[in-house]
CSV table of C-alpha atoms in Angstrom, one decimal:
chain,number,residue,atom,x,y,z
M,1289,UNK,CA,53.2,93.2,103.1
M,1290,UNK,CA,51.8,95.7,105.3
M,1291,UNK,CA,50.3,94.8,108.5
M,1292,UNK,CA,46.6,95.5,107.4
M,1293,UNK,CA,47.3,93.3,104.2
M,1294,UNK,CA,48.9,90.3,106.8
M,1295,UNK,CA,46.2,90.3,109.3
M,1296,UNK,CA,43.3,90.0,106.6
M,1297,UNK,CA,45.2,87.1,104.9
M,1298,UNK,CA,45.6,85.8,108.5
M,1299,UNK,CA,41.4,85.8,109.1
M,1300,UNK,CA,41.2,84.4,105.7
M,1301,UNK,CA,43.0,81.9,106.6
M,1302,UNK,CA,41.7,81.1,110.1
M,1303,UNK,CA,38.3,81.2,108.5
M,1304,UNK,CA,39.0,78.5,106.2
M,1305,UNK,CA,39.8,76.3,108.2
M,1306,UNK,CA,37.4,76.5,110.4
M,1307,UNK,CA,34.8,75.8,107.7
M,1308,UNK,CA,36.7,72.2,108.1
M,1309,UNK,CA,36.1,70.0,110.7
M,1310,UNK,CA,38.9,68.5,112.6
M,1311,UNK,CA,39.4,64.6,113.3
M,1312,UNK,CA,38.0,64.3,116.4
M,1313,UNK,CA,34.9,63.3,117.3
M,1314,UNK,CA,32.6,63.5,120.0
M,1315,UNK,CA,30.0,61.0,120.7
M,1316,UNK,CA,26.4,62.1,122.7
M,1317,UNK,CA,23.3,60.3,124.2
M,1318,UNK,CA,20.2,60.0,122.7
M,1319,UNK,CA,18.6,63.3,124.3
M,1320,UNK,CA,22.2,65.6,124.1
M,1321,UNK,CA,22.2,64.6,120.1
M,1322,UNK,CA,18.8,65.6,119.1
M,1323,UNK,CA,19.2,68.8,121.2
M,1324,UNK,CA,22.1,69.5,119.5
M,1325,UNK,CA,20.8,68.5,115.9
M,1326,UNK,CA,17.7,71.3,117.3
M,1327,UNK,CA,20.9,73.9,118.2
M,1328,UNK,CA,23.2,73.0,115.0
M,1329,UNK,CA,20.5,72.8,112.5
M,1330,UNK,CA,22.5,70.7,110.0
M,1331,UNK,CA,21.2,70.3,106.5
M,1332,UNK,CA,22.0,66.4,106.3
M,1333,UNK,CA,23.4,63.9,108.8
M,1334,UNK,CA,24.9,61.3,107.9
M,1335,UNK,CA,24.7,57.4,109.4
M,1336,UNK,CA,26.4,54.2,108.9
M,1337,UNK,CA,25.0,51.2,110.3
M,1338,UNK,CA,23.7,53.2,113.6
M,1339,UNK,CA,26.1,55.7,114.1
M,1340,UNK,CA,24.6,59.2,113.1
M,1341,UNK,CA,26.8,62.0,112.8
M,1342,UNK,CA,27.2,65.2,111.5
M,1343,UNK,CA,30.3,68.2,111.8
M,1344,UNK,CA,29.6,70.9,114.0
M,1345,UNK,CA,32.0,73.7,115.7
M,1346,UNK,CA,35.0,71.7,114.0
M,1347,UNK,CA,34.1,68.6,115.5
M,1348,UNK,CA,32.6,65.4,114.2
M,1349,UNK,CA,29.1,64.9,116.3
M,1350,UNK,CA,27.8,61.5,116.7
M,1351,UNK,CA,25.7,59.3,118.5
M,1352,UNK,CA,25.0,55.5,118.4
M,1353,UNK,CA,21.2,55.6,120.4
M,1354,UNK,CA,19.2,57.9,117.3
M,1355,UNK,CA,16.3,56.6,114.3
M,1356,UNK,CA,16.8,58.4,111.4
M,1357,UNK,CA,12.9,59.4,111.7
M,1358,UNK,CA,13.4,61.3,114.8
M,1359,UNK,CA,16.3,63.6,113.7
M,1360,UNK,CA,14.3,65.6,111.4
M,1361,UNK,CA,16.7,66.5,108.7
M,1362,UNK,CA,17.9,64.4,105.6
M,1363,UNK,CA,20.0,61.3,106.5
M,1364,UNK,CA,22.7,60.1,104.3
M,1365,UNK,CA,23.7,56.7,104.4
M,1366,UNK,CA,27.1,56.1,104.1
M,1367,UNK,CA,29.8,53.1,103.8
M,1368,UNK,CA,32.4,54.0,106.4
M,1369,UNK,CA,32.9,56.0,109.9
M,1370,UNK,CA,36.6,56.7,110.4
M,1371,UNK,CA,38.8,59.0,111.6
M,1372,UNK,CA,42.0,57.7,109.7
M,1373,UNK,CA,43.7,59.5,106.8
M,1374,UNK,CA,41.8,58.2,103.2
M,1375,UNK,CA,44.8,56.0,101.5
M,1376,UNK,CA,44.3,54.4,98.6
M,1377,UNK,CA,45.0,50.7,98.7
């Protein structure tokens, strides 16, 4: 494969991935998550219990302290907040 041919497949690549987030998550006050929901602009966030979070720059972005009222974007509610691998039981 020539090297033109390799290093587009490589950026391919590399882009792909980083459409996914990775498994780490990084949790922020109050004021440092709606600043960054006001930088990110996410399209939904999503909570369960109170635990908003959304991914951002490959992370997972979450905070415990927010009202879904004051984040100004669509909040999903969902069942589960985990980090672990999905297995089916």
């Amino acid at each position: 494969m020539p090297t033109v041919m390799c290093l587009a497949y490589g950026a391919a690549i590399a882009a792909e991935e980083a459409r996914y987030p990775s498994s780490y998550r990084v949790k922020f006050r109050r004021d440092q998550f709606l600043e960054l929901i006001r930088i990110a602009q996410p399209k939904r966030v999503y909570r369960v219990k109170n635990v908003h979070f959304f991914a951002f720059d490959g992370f997972v972005m979450y905070c415990q302290d927010c009202t879904d009222a004051e984040l100004g974007v669509r909040v999903v509610e969902a069942v589960e907040f985990s980090n672990d691998a999905w297995k089916k039981a």
